[in-house]
C-alpha cells in the first residue's frame, strides 16, 4: 500500500490555498522524496490559482515547468530519490473520490511515454468541519487499475 507523508508546512499551504479559493477548485503538482518501500514525502507543491470553477479544476501545463525544474536543480537531479509524484486538487464540495475526468486525466499522464512515470499520485483535498486538512490519494500505474493509498499528516 502506498503511503504519502505530508509535512505540517505543506498541509498549512494547502489549507490556506483552499481557503483563499473559496468555492473554486484549485490544484497543482506534488514534488517529493522516496523515503522507503511505497512511501513518499511531499517536499514541495505548486498552487495554480486560476482555471478552477465550482466543479472542476483545469490544469495549466505551462504553470508547472519552472517549479519542477527548480526542484530538480535543488535536489541535484537525483531522480530516484526526488521526483514529480503527481497532482493535487481540491474537492471542496464533493467526496474525496476521483471523478471520471480525474481518472481520464491521470491515465493520460501515466501513459505518456515522454513523462516516463511508473506511477502518479492524485491527492484530493478539502477542509473538514474543524478547518483541518482532509484528503485521499489514488495511485495510477500504466495499464493497471487505480488503487487507494494512505495519507499521513506529519506534525
Short mmCIF file of N, CA and C in Angstrom, two decimals:
data_model
loop_
_atom_site.label_atom_id
_atom_site.label_comp_id
_atom_site.label_asym_id
_atom_site.label_seq_id
_atom_site.Cartn_x
_atom_site.Cartn_y
_atom_site.Cartn_z
N UNK A 1 0.85 -1.18 0.00
CA UNK A 1 0.00 0.00 0.00
C UNK A 1 0.89 1.24 0.00
N UNK A 2 0.60 2.14 -0.89
CA UNK A 2 1.35 3.39 -0.99
C UNK A 2 1.00 4.31 0.17
N UNK A 3 2.03 5.00 0.68
CA UNK A 3 1.84 5.97 1.74
C UNK A 3 2.40 7.32 1.29
N UNK A 4 1.64 8.38 1.57
CA UNK A 4 2.08 9.72 1.26
C UNK A 4 2.15 10.50 2.57
N UNK A 5 3.35 10.93 2.94
CA UNK A 5 3.56 11.73 4.13
C UNK A 5 3.49 13.20 3.74
N UNK A 6 2.68 13.95 4.48
CA UNK A 6 2.52 15.37 4.19
C UNK A 6 2.97 16.15 5.42
N UNK A 7 4.13 16.84 5.32
CA UNK A 7 4.62 17.65 6.44
C UNK A 7 3.64 18.77 6.79
N UNK A 8 3.68 19.23 8.03
CA UNK A 8 2.73 20.23 8.51
C UNK A 8 2.79 21.51 7.69
N UNK A 9 3.98 21.93 7.23
CA UNK A 9 4.06 23.17 6.44
C UNK A 9 3.36 23.03 5.09
N UNK A 10 3.39 21.84 4.52
CA UNK A 10 2.68 21.59 3.25
C UNK A 10 1.18 21.56 3.52
N UNK A 11 0.77 20.91 4.61
CA UNK A 11 -0.65 20.90 4.98
C UNK A 11 -1.17 22.32 5.14
N UNK A 12 -0.37 23.17 5.78
CA UNK A 12 -0.79 24.55 6.00
C UNK A 12 -0.92 25.30 4.68
N UNK A 13 0.02 25.07 3.76
CA UNK A 13 -0.07 25.70 2.44
C UNK A 13 -1.36 25.28 1.73
N UNK A 14 -1.70 24.00 1.82
CA UNK A 14 -2.91 23.50 1.17
C UNK A 14 -4.16 24.11 1.80
N UNK A 15 -4.21 24.16 3.13
CA UNK A 15 -5.37 24.74 3.82
C UNK A 15 -5.54 26.21 3.43
N UNK A 16 -4.45 26.97 3.44
CA UNK A 16 -4.52 28.39 3.08
C UNK A 16 -4.99 28.58 1.65
N UNK A 17 -4.48 27.73 0.73
CA UNK A 17 -4.88 27.83 -0.68
C UNK A 17 -6.36 27.51 -0.85
N UNK A 18 -6.84 26.50 -0.13
CA UNK A 18 -8.26 26.13 -0.20
C UNK A 18 -9.12 27.27 0.32
N UNK A 19 -8.71 27.87 1.43
CA UNK A 19 -9.47 28.99 2.00
C UNK A 19 -9.52 30.17 1.03
N UNK A 20 -8.40 30.50 0.43
CA UNK A 20 -8.34 31.63 -0.50
C UNK A 20 -9.17 31.38 -1.75
N UNK A 21 -9.30 30.14 -2.16
CA UNK A 21 -10.03 29.81 -3.39
C UNK A 21 -11.54 29.92 -3.21
N UNK A 22 -12.00 29.88 -1.97
CA UNK A 22 -13.44 29.95 -1.74
C UNK A 22 -14.15 28.75 -2.33
N UNK A 23 -15.08 28.99 -3.23
CA UNK A 23 -15.88 27.90 -3.82
C UNK A 23 -15.28 27.35 -5.12
N UNK A 24 -14.11 27.84 -5.50
CA UNK A 24 -13.46 27.33 -6.72
C UNK A 24 -12.53 26.18 -6.39
N UNK A 25 -12.43 25.21 -7.29
CA UNK A 25 -11.42 24.16 -7.15
C UNK A 25 -10.08 24.72 -7.62
N UNK A 26 -9.04 24.37 -6.89
CA UNK A 26 -7.68 24.75 -7.27
C UNK A 26 -6.81 23.52 -7.17
N UNK A 27 -5.58 23.62 -7.64
CA UNK A 27 -4.70 22.46 -7.58
C UNK A 27 -3.28 22.81 -7.96
N UNK A 28 -2.52 21.77 -8.23
CA UNK A 28 -1.12 21.93 -8.60
C UNK A 28 -0.45 20.57 -8.68
N UNK A 29 0.87 20.59 -8.59
CA UNK A 29 1.62 19.34 -8.65
C UNK A 29 2.28 19.06 -7.31
N UNK A 30 2.64 17.79 -7.13
CA UNK A 30 3.33 17.31 -5.93
C UNK A 30 4.75 16.92 -6.32
N UNK A 31 5.72 17.43 -5.60
CA UNK A 31 7.11 17.03 -5.79
C UNK A 31 7.58 16.45 -4.47
N UNK A 32 8.30 15.34 -4.52
CA UNK A 32 8.63 14.72 -3.26
C UNK A 32 9.81 13.80 -3.28
N UNK A 33 9.91 13.09 -2.18
CA UNK A 33 11.06 12.24 -1.90
C UNK A 33 10.59 10.81 -1.65
N UNK A 34 11.29 9.85 -2.24
CA UNK A 34 11.05 8.43 -1.98
C UNK A 34 11.83 8.09 -0.72
N UNK A 35 11.12 7.76 0.36
CA UNK A 35 11.81 7.53 1.64
C UNK A 35 11.79 6.09 2.10
N UNK A 36 11.09 5.23 1.41
CA UNK A 36 11.04 3.82 1.76
C UNK A 36 10.14 3.08 0.79
N UNK A 37 10.02 1.76 0.96
CA UNK A 37 9.17 1.00 0.04
C UNK A 37 7.75 1.56 -0.01
N UNK A 38 7.34 2.01 -1.18
CA UNK A 38 6.00 2.56 -1.40
C UNK A 38 5.66 3.72 -0.47
N UNK A 39 6.67 4.44 0.01
CA UNK A 39 6.46 5.56 0.94
C UNK A 39 7.15 6.80 0.40
N UNK A 40 6.38 7.88 0.33
CA UNK A 40 6.86 9.13 -0.25
C UNK A 40 6.49 10.29 0.67
N UNK A 41 7.35 11.29 0.71
CA UNK A 41 7.07 12.51 1.48
C UNK A 41 7.00 13.68 0.51
N UNK A 42 5.95 14.48 0.63
CA UNK A 42 5.82 15.67 -0.19
C UNK A 42 6.85 16.69 0.29
N UNK A 43 7.64 17.22 -0.61
CA UNK A 43 8.63 18.25 -0.28
C UNK A 43 8.21 19.63 -0.75
N UNK A 44 7.52 19.68 -1.89
CA UNK A 44 7.06 20.95 -2.44
C UNK A 44 5.77 20.72 -3.22
N UNK A 45 4.97 21.77 -3.30
CA UNK A 45 3.78 21.76 -4.14
C UNK A 45 3.76 23.03 -4.95
N UNK A 46 3.01 23.00 -6.03
CA UNK A 46 2.69 24.25 -6.71
C UNK A 46 1.22 24.51 -6.44
N UNK A 47 0.84 25.78 -6.53
CA UNK A 47 -0.55 26.17 -6.35
C UNK A 47 -0.97 26.99 -7.56
N UNK A 48 -1.80 26.39 -8.39
CA UNK A 48 -2.34 27.09 -9.56
C UNK A 48 -3.64 27.74 -9.12
N UNK A 49 -3.65 29.05 -9.06
CA UNK A 49 -4.79 29.78 -8.50
C UNK A 49 -5.83 30.17 -9.54
N UNK A 50 -5.59 29.89 -10.80
CA UNK A 50 -6.58 30.21 -11.83
C UNK A 50 -6.96 28.94 -12.59
N UNK A 51 -8.07 29.02 -13.29
CA UNK A 51 -8.51 27.89 -14.10
C UNK A 51 -9.50 26.97 -13.42
N UNK A 52 -9.87 27.27 -12.16
CA UNK A 52 -10.81 26.42 -11.46
C UNK A 52 -12.21 26.99 -11.43
N UNK A 53 -13.19 26.11 -11.36
CA UNK A 53 -14.58 26.51 -11.21
C UNK A 53 -15.14 25.81 -9.98
N UNK A 54 -16.42 25.96 -9.73
CA UNK A 54 -17.06 25.31 -8.60
C UNK A 54 -16.90 23.79 -8.67
N UNK A 55 -16.95 23.22 -9.87
CA UNK A 55 -16.98 21.76 -10.01
C UNK A 55 -15.82 21.18 -10.80
N UNK A 56 -14.81 21.99 -11.14
CA UNK A 56 -13.72 21.45 -11.96
C UNK A 56 -12.43 22.23 -11.74
N UNK A 57 -11.33 21.52 -11.91
CA UNK A 57 -10.02 22.14 -11.91
C UNK A 57 -9.37 21.81 -13.24
N UNK A 58 -8.95 22.83 -13.97
CA UNK A 58 -8.31 22.64 -15.27
C UNK A 58 -6.82 22.94 -15.10
N UNK A 59 -6.00 21.92 -15.27
CA UNK A 59 -4.56 22.04 -15.10
C UNK A 59 -3.96 22.81 -16.25
N UNK A 60 -3.07 23.76 -15.94
CA UNK A 60 -2.37 24.55 -16.95
C UNK A 60 -0.91 24.09 -16.96
N UNK A 61 -0.55 23.36 -17.98
CA UNK A 61 0.77 22.73 -18.07
C UNK A 61 1.90 23.75 -17.95
N UNK A 62 1.72 24.93 -18.54
CA UNK A 62 2.79 25.93 -18.53
C UNK A 62 3.14 26.41 -17.11
N UNK A 63 2.26 26.18 -16.16
CA UNK A 63 2.49 26.62 -14.77
C UNK A 63 3.41 25.68 -13.99
N UNK A 64 3.72 24.49 -14.52
CA UNK A 64 4.48 23.52 -13.72
C UNK A 64 5.95 23.40 -14.08
N UNK A 65 6.34 23.83 -15.26
CA UNK A 65 7.71 23.58 -15.70
C UNK A 65 8.77 24.28 -14.87
N UNK A 66 8.61 25.56 -14.62
CA UNK A 66 9.63 26.31 -13.87
C UNK A 66 9.80 25.77 -12.46
N UNK A 67 8.71 25.56 -11.69
CA UNK A 67 8.90 25.00 -10.34
C UNK A 67 9.49 23.58 -10.37
N UNK A 68 9.10 22.77 -11.34
CA UNK A 68 9.62 21.41 -11.42
C UNK A 68 11.11 21.42 -11.72
N UNK A 69 11.54 22.26 -12.67
CA UNK A 69 12.97 22.34 -12.99
C UNK A 69 13.77 22.87 -11.79
N UNK A 70 13.22 23.84 -11.07
CA UNK A 70 13.90 24.36 -9.87
C UNK A 70 14.02 23.27 -8.82
N UNK A 71 12.99 22.46 -8.64
CA UNK A 71 13.04 21.35 -7.68
C UNK A 71 14.13 20.37 -8.08
N UNK A 72 14.22 20.03 -9.36
CA UNK A 72 15.26 19.10 -9.82
C UNK A 72 16.65 19.69 -9.61
N UNK A 73 16.81 20.99 -9.84
CA UNK A 73 18.11 21.64 -9.59
C UNK A 73 18.46 21.58 -8.11
N UNK A 74 17.50 21.90 -7.25
CA UNK A 74 17.73 21.90 -5.80
C UNK A 74 18.11 20.51 -5.30
N UNK A 75 17.51 19.48 -5.87
CA UNK A 75 17.77 18.11 -5.43
C UNK A 75 18.86 17.43 -6.27
N UNK A 76 19.62 18.24 -7.00
CA UNK A 76 20.78 17.79 -7.79
C UNK A 76 20.44 16.66 -8.78
N UNK A 77 19.23 16.74 -9.33
CA UNK A 77 18.78 15.80 -10.36
C UNK A 77 18.88 14.35 -9.91
N UNK A 78 18.69 14.11 -8.63
CA UNK A 78 18.67 12.76 -8.08
C UNK A 78 17.24 12.21 -8.23
N UNK A 79 16.90 11.79 -9.45
CA UNK A 79 15.53 11.42 -9.79
C UNK A 79 15.04 10.16 -9.09
N UNK A 80 15.93 9.28 -8.66
CA UNK A 80 15.48 8.07 -7.98
C UNK A 80 14.98 8.37 -6.57
N UNK A 81 15.46 9.47 -5.97
CA UNK A 81 15.01 9.84 -4.63
C UNK A 81 14.02 10.99 -4.67
N UNK A 82 14.26 11.99 -5.50
CA UNK A 82 13.43 13.20 -5.56
C UNK A 82 12.81 13.33 -6.95
N UNK A 83 11.48 13.43 -7.00
CA UNK A 83 10.86 13.48 -8.31
C UNK A 83 9.44 14.03 -8.23
N UNK A 84 8.87 14.20 -9.39
CA UNK A 84 7.45 14.53 -9.54
C UNK A 84 6.66 13.34 -9.03
N UNK A 85 5.71 13.59 -8.11
CA UNK A 85 4.90 12.50 -7.57
C UNK A 85 3.51 12.44 -8.21
N UNK A 86 3.01 13.59 -8.62
CA UNK A 86 1.68 13.60 -9.19
C UNK A 86 1.00 14.94 -9.05
N UNK A 87 -0.30 14.89 -8.92
CA UNK A 87 -1.15 16.07 -8.95
C UNK A 87 -1.97 16.16 -7.67
N UNK A 88 -2.42 17.36 -7.38
CA UNK A 88 -3.39 17.55 -6.29
C UNK A 88 -4.42 18.56 -6.75
N UNK A 89 -5.61 18.43 -6.25
CA UNK A 89 -6.60 19.49 -6.40
C UNK A 89 -7.68 19.34 -5.33
N UNK A 90 -8.42 20.43 -5.15
CA UNK A 90 -9.44 20.47 -4.11
C UNK A 90 -10.76 19.90 -4.64
N UNK A 91 -11.48 19.31 -3.72
CA UNK A 91 -12.85 18.83 -3.96
C UNK A 91 -13.68 19.37 -2.80
N UNK A 92 -13.72 20.67 -2.68
CA UNK A 92 -14.34 21.30 -1.51
C UNK A 92 -15.81 20.94 -1.34
N UNK A 93 -16.53 20.71 -2.42
CA UNK A 93 -17.97 20.44 -2.34
C UNK A 93 -18.33 19.00 -2.68
N UNK A 94 -17.33 18.17 -2.90
CA UNK A 94 -17.59 16.81 -3.35
C UNK A 94 -16.80 15.81 -2.51
N UNK A 95 -17.18 14.55 -2.61
CA UNK A 95 -16.44 13.48 -1.93
C UNK A 95 -15.00 13.44 -2.44
N UNK A 96 -14.11 12.97 -1.61
CA UNK A 96 -12.69 12.89 -1.98
C UNK A 96 -12.43 11.60 -2.77
N UNK A 97 -13.17 11.49 -3.87
CA UNK A 97 -13.09 10.35 -4.78
C UNK A 97 -12.86 10.92 -6.18
N UNK A 98 -11.90 10.38 -6.93
CA UNK A 98 -11.66 10.91 -8.28
C UNK A 98 -12.90 10.80 -9.17
N UNK A 99 -13.15 11.87 -9.92
CA UNK A 99 -14.24 11.87 -10.90
C UNK A 99 -13.79 11.12 -12.15
N UNK A 100 -14.71 10.92 -13.07
CA UNK A 100 -14.34 10.30 -14.35
C UNK A 100 -13.29 11.14 -15.07
N UNK A 101 -13.46 12.46 -15.00
CA UNK A 101 -12.48 13.36 -15.64
C UNK A 101 -11.11 13.22 -14.95
N UNK A 102 -11.11 13.12 -13.62
CA UNK A 102 -9.85 12.92 -12.88
C UNK A 102 -9.16 11.64 -13.33
N UNK A 103 -9.93 10.54 -13.40
CA UNK A 103 -9.36 9.26 -13.84
C UNK A 103 -8.76 9.39 -15.24
N UNK A 104 -9.49 9.99 -16.15
CA UNK A 104 -9.02 10.13 -17.53
C UNK A 104 -7.74 10.96 -17.60
N UNK A 105 -7.71 12.06 -16.86
CA UNK A 105 -6.52 12.92 -16.85
C UNK A 105 -5.31 12.16 -16.32
N UNK A 106 -5.50 11.46 -15.22
CA UNK A 106 -4.37 10.76 -14.60
C UNK A 106 -3.88 9.61 -15.48
N UNK A 107 -4.81 8.89 -16.11
CA UNK A 107 -4.38 7.82 -17.02
C UNK A 107 -3.63 8.39 -18.22
N UNK A 108 -4.08 9.52 -18.75
CA UNK A 108 -3.35 10.14 -19.86
C UNK A 108 -1.93 10.49 -19.44
N UNK A 109 -1.77 11.00 -18.22
CA UNK A 109 -0.43 11.34 -17.73
C UNK A 109 0.44 10.11 -17.55
N UNK A 110 -0.08 9.10 -16.88
CA UNK A 110 0.75 7.93 -16.57
C UNK A 110 1.07 7.11 -17.83
N UNK A 111 0.24 7.23 -18.85
CA UNK A 111 0.51 6.51 -20.10
C UNK A 111 1.37 7.31 -21.07
N UNK A 112 1.70 8.55 -20.74
CA UNK A 112 2.51 9.42 -21.60
C UNK A 112 3.96 8.95 -21.56
N UNK A 113 4.44 8.42 -22.67
CA UNK A 113 5.81 7.88 -22.71
C UNK A 113 6.87 8.97 -22.53
N UNK A 114 6.56 10.21 -22.87
CA UNK A 114 7.51 11.30 -22.66
C UNK A 114 7.68 11.61 -21.18
N UNK A 115 6.62 11.46 -20.42
CA UNK A 115 6.71 11.67 -18.98
C UNK A 115 7.49 10.53 -18.33
N UNK A 116 7.26 9.32 -18.79
CA UNK A 116 8.03 8.17 -18.32
C UNK A 116 7.77 7.79 -16.87
N UNK A 117 6.58 8.07 -16.37
CA UNK A 117 6.28 7.77 -14.97
C UNK A 117 5.90 6.30 -14.79
N UNK A 118 6.39 5.70 -13.70
CA UNK A 118 5.99 4.34 -13.33
C UNK A 118 4.69 4.37 -12.53
N UNK A 119 4.39 5.52 -11.94
CA UNK A 119 3.15 5.74 -11.21
C UNK A 119 2.94 7.24 -11.08
N UNK A 120 1.71 7.61 -10.79
CA UNK A 120 1.36 9.00 -10.49
C UNK A 120 0.32 8.98 -9.38
N UNK A 121 0.48 9.88 -8.42
CA UNK A 121 -0.48 10.02 -7.33
C UNK A 121 -1.45 11.15 -7.64
N UNK A 122 -2.70 10.97 -7.24
CA UNK A 122 -3.68 12.05 -7.26
C UNK A 122 -4.10 12.27 -5.81
N UNK A 123 -3.80 13.45 -5.30
CA UNK A 123 -4.20 13.85 -3.95
C UNK A 123 -5.39 14.77 -4.07
N UNK A 124 -6.51 14.37 -3.48
CA UNK A 124 -7.70 15.22 -3.43
C UNK A 124 -7.82 15.73 -2.00
N UNK A 125 -8.09 17.04 -1.85
CA UNK A 125 -8.12 17.65 -0.52
C UNK A 125 -9.30 18.57 -0.34
N UNK A 126 -9.66 18.78 0.93
CA UNK A 126 -10.62 19.79 1.34
C UNK A 126 -10.42 20.01 2.83
N UNK A 127 -11.11 21.01 3.37
CA UNK A 127 -11.08 21.26 4.80
C UNK A 127 -12.24 20.52 5.45
N UNK A 128 -11.97 19.93 6.62
CA UNK A 128 -13.06 19.29 7.36
C UNK A 128 -13.82 20.36 8.15
N UNK A 129 -14.78 19.95 8.93
CA UNK A 129 -15.61 20.89 9.69
C UNK A 129 -14.84 21.68 10.74
N UNK A 130 -13.64 21.23 11.07
CA UNK A 130 -12.80 21.90 12.06
C UNK A 130 -11.69 22.73 11.42
N UNK A 131 -11.72 22.87 10.08
CA UNK A 131 -10.71 23.65 9.38
C UNK A 131 -9.42 22.91 9.12
N UNK A 132 -9.40 21.60 9.41
CA UNK A 132 -8.21 20.79 9.20
C UNK A 132 -8.22 20.18 7.80
N UNK A 133 -7.04 19.83 7.32
CA UNK A 133 -6.91 19.22 6.00
C UNK A 133 -7.43 17.79 6.04
N UNK A 134 -8.22 17.47 5.04
CA UNK A 134 -8.72 16.12 4.84
C UNK A 134 -8.34 15.73 3.42
N UNK A 135 -7.92 14.51 3.20
CA UNK A 135 -7.52 14.14 1.85
C UNK A 135 -7.59 12.66 1.57
N UNK A 136 -7.40 12.33 0.31
CA UNK A 136 -7.31 10.95 -0.13
C UNK A 136 -6.29 10.89 -1.27
N UNK A 137 -5.64 9.73 -1.40
CA UNK A 137 -4.77 9.55 -2.56
C UNK A 137 -5.20 8.33 -3.35
N UNK A 138 -5.05 8.48 -4.66
CA UNK A 138 -5.27 7.39 -5.59
C UNK A 138 -4.00 7.25 -6.41
N UNK A 139 -3.57 6.01 -6.59
CA UNK A 139 -2.33 5.72 -7.31
C UNK A 139 -2.68 5.15 -8.68
N UNK A 140 -2.05 5.71 -9.70
CA UNK A 140 -2.25 5.27 -11.08
C UNK A 140 -0.94 4.71 -11.61
N UNK A 141 -1.03 3.56 -12.28
CA UNK A 141 0.12 2.93 -12.95
C UNK A 141 -0.30 2.58 -14.37
N UNK A 142 0.67 2.53 -15.29
CA UNK A 142 0.30 2.18 -16.67
C UNK A 142 -0.36 0.81 -16.74
N UNK A 143 -1.46 0.75 -17.46
CA UNK A 143 -2.17 -0.50 -17.75
C UNK A 143 -2.61 -1.29 -16.53
N UNK A 144 -2.85 -0.60 -15.41
CA UNK A 144 -3.34 -1.26 -14.20
C UNK A 144 -4.48 -0.43 -13.62
N UNK A 145 -5.37 -1.08 -12.87
CA UNK A 145 -6.44 -0.30 -12.24
C UNK A 145 -5.88 0.58 -11.13
N UNK A 146 -6.50 1.72 -10.88
CA UNK A 146 -6.04 2.58 -9.80
C UNK A 146 -6.33 1.95 -8.44
N UNK A 147 -5.57 2.36 -7.44
CA UNK A 147 -5.83 1.89 -6.08
C UNK A 147 -5.58 3.04 -5.10
N UNK A 148 -6.16 2.93 -3.94
CA UNK A 148 -6.02 3.98 -2.94
C UNK A 148 -4.82 3.70 -2.04
N UNK A 149 -4.32 4.77 -1.46
CA UNK A 149 -3.22 4.67 -0.52
C UNK A 149 -3.55 5.40 0.77
N UNK A 150 -2.58 5.51 1.64
CA UNK A 150 -2.77 6.17 2.92
C UNK A 150 -2.06 7.51 2.94
N UNK A 151 -2.69 8.46 3.61
CA UNK A 151 -2.07 9.76 3.85
C UNK A 151 -1.69 9.83 5.32
N UNK A 152 -0.49 10.29 5.59
CA UNK A 152 -0.05 10.53 6.96
C UNK A 152 0.29 12.00 7.08
N UNK A 153 -0.49 12.72 7.90
CA UNK A 153 -0.23 14.13 8.14
C UNK A 153 0.78 14.23 9.26
N UNK A 154 1.96 14.76 8.94
CA UNK A 154 3.03 14.86 9.93
C UNK A 154 2.85 16.14 10.76
N UNK A 155 3.33 16.09 11.98
CA UNK A 155 3.25 17.27 12.86
C UNK A 155 4.48 18.12 12.74
#
